[in-house]
Coordinates of N, CA and C in Angstrom, one line a residue:
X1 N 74.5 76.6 164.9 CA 74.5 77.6 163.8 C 73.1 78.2 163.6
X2 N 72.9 79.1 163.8 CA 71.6 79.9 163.8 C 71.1 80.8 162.2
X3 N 72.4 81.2 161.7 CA 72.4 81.9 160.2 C 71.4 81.4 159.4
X4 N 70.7 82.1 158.2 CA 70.3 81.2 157.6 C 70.6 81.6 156.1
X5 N 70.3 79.9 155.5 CA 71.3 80.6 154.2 C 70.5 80.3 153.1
X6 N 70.9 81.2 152.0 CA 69.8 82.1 150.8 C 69.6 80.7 150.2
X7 N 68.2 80.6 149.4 CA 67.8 79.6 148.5 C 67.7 80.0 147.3
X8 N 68.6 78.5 146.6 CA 68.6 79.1 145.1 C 67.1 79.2 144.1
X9 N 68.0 80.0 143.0 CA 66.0 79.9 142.5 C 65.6 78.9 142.1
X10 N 66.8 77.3 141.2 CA 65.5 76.2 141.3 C 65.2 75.5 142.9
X11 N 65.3 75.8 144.2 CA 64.7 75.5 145.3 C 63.8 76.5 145.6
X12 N 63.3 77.7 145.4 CA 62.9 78.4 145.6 C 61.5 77.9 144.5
X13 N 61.7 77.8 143.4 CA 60.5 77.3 142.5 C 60.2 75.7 142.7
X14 N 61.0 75.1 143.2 CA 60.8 73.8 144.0 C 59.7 74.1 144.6
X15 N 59.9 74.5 145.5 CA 59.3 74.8 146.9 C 57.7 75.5 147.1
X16 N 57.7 76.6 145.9 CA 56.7 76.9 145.2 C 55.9 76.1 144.9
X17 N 56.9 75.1 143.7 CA 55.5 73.8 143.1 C 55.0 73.1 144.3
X18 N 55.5 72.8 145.0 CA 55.4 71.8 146.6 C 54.0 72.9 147.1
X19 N 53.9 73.8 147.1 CA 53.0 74.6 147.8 C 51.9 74.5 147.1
X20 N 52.4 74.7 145.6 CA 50.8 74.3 144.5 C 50.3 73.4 144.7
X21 N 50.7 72.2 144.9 CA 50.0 70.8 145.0 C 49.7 70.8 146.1
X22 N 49.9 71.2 147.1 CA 49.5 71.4 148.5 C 47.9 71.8 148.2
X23 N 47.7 72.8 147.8 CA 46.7 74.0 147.4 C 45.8 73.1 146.2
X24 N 46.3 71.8 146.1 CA 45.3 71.7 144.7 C 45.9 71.9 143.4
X25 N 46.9 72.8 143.5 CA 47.1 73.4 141.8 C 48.3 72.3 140.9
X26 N 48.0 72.6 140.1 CA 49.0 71.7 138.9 C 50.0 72.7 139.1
X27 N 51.2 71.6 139.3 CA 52.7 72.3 139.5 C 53.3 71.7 138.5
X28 N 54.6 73.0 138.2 CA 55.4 72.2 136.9 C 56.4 71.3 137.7
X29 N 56.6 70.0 136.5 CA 57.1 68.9 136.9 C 58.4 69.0 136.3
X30 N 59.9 68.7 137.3 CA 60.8 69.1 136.5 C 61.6 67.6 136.5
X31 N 62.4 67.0 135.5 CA 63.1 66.2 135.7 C 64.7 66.8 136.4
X32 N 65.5 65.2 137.2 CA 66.7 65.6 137.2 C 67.4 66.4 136.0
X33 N 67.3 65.7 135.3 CA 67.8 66.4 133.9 C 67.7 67.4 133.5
X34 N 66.5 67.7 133.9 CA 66.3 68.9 133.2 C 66.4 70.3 134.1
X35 N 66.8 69.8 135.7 CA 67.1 70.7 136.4 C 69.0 70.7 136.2
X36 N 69.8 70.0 135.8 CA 70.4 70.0 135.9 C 71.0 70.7 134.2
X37 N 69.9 71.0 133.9 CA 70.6 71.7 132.8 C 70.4 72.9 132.6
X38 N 68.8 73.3 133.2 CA 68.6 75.0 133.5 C 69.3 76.1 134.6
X39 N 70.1 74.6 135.5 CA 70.9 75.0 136.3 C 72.0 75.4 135.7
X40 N 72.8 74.4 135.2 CA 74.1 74.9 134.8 C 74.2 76.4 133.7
X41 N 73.0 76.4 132.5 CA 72.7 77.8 132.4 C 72.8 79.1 133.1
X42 N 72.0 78.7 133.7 CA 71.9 79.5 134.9 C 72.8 80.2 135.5
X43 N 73.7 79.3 136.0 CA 75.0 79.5 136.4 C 75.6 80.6 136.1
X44 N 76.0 80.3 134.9 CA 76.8 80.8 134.1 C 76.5 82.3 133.4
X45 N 74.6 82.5 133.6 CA 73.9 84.0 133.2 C 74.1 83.9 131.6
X46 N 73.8 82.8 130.9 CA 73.4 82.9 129.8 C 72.4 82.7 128.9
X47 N 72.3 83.2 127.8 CA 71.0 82.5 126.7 C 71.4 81.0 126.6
X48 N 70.3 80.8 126.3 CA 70.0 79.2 125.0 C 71.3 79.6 124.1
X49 N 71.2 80.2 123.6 CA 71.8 80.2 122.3 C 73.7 80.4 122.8
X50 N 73.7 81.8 123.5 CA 75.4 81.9 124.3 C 75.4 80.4 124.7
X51 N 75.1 79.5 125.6 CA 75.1 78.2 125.8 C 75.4 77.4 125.5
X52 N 74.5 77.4 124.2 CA 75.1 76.4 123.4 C 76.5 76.2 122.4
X53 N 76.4 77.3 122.3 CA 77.3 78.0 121.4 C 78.6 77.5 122.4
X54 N 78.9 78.2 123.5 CA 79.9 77.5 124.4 C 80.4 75.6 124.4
X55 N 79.3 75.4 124.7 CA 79.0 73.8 124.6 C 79.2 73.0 123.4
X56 N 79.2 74.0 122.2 CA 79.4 73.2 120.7 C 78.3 72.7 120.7
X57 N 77.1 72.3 121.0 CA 76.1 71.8 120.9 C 75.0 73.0 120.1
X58 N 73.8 72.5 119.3 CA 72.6 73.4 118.8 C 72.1 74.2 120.0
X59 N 71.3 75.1 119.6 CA 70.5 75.4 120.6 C 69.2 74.3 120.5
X60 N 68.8 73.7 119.6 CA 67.9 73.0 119.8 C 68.1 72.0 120.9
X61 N 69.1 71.5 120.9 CA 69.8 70.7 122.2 C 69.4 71.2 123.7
X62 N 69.7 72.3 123.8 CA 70.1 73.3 125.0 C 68.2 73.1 125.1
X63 N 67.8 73.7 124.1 CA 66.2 73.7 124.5 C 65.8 72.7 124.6
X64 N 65.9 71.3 124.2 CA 65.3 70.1 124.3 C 65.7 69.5 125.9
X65 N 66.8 69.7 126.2 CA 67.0 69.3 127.6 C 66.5 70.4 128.2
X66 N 66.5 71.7 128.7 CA 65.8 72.3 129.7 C 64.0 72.3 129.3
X67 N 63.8 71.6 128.4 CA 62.0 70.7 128.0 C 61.6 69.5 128.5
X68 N 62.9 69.2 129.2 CA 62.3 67.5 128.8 C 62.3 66.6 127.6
X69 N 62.6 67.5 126.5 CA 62.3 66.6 125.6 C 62.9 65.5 125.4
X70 N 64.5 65.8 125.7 CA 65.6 65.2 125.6 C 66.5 65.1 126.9
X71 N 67.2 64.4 127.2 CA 68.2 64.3 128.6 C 69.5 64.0 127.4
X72 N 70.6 65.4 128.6 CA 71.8 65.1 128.4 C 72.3 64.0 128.6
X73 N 73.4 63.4 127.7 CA 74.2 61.9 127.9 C 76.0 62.1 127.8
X74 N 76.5 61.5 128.3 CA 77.5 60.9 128.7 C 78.8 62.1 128.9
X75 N 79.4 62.7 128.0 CA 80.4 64.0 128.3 C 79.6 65.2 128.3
X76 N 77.8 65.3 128.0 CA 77.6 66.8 127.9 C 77.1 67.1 129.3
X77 N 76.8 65.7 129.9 CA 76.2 65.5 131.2 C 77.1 66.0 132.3
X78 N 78.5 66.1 132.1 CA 79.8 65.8 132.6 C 79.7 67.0 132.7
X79 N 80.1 67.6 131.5 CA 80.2 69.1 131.4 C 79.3 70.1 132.2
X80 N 77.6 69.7 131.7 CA 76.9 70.5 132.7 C 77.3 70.3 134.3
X81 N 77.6 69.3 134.8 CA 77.9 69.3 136.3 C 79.0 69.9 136.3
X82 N 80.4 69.8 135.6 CA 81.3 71.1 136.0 C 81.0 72.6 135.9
X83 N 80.1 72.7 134.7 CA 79.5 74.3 135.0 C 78.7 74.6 136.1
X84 N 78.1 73.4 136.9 CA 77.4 74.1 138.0 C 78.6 74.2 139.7
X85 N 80.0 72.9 138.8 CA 80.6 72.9 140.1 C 81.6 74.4 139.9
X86 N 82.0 74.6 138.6 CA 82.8 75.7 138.5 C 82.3 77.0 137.9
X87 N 80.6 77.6 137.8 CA 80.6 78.5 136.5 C 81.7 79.8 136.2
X88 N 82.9 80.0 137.5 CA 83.5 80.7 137.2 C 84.4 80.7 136.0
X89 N 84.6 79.3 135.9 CA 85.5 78.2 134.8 C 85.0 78.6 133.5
X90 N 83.5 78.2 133.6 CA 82.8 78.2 132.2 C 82.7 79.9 132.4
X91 N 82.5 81.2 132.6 CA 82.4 82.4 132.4 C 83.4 83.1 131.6
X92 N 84.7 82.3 132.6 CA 85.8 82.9 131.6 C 86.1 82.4 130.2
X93 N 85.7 81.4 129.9 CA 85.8 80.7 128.8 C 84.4 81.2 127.8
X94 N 83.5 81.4 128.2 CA 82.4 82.0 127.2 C 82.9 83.4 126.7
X95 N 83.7 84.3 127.8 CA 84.5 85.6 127.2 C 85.8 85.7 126.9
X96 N 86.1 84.5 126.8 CA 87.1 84.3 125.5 C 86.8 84.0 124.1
X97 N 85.6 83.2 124.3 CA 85.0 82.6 123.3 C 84.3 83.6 122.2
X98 N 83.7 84.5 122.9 CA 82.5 85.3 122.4 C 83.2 86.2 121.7
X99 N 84.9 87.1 122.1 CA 85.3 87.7 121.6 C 86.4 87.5 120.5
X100 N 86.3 86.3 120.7 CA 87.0 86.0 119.2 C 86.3 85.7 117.8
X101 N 84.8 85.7 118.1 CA 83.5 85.8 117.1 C 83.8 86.6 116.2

């Protein structure tokens, strides 16, 4: 297989910070957690706030785990890994969601 295939943007900013420390520089340091929650965001192309809002959770939440402050636990943890395995799942359900506001 010769193809080569696209890198996502948190491997792409991975890959970046790996380059900064190479170089000397202070790279940002991400936890599992906390990549797995800017990811599942991500995913799905929404705000903090659209996010949370989906998730039933604050936005404080949403922002405290893509901080570090806080790590997701037990069903939200669940959840963010189905939005990154399905975000077509979680998309349709944010525009069901959003339009019944």
């Amino acid at each position: 297989m010769t193809g080569k295939t696209k890198m996502t943007t948190e491997g792409t900013e991975l890959l970046q910070a790996v380059k900064q420390m190479k170089a000397g520089k202070k790279g940002r340091v991400y936890t599992p957690e906390q990549l797995l929650a800017i990811s599942a965001r991500r995913s799905v192309k929404l705000t903090q706030r659209q996010f949370a809002r989906l998730l039933n959770v604050s936005v404080d939440s949403v922002q405290d785990w893509e901080q570090g402050r806080r790590s997701p636990r037990g069903a939200a943890k669940t959840v963010l890994r189905v939005v990154i395995s399905h975000p077509e799942v979680m998309q349709k359900l944010s525009q069901r969601s959003f339009r019944n506001l």
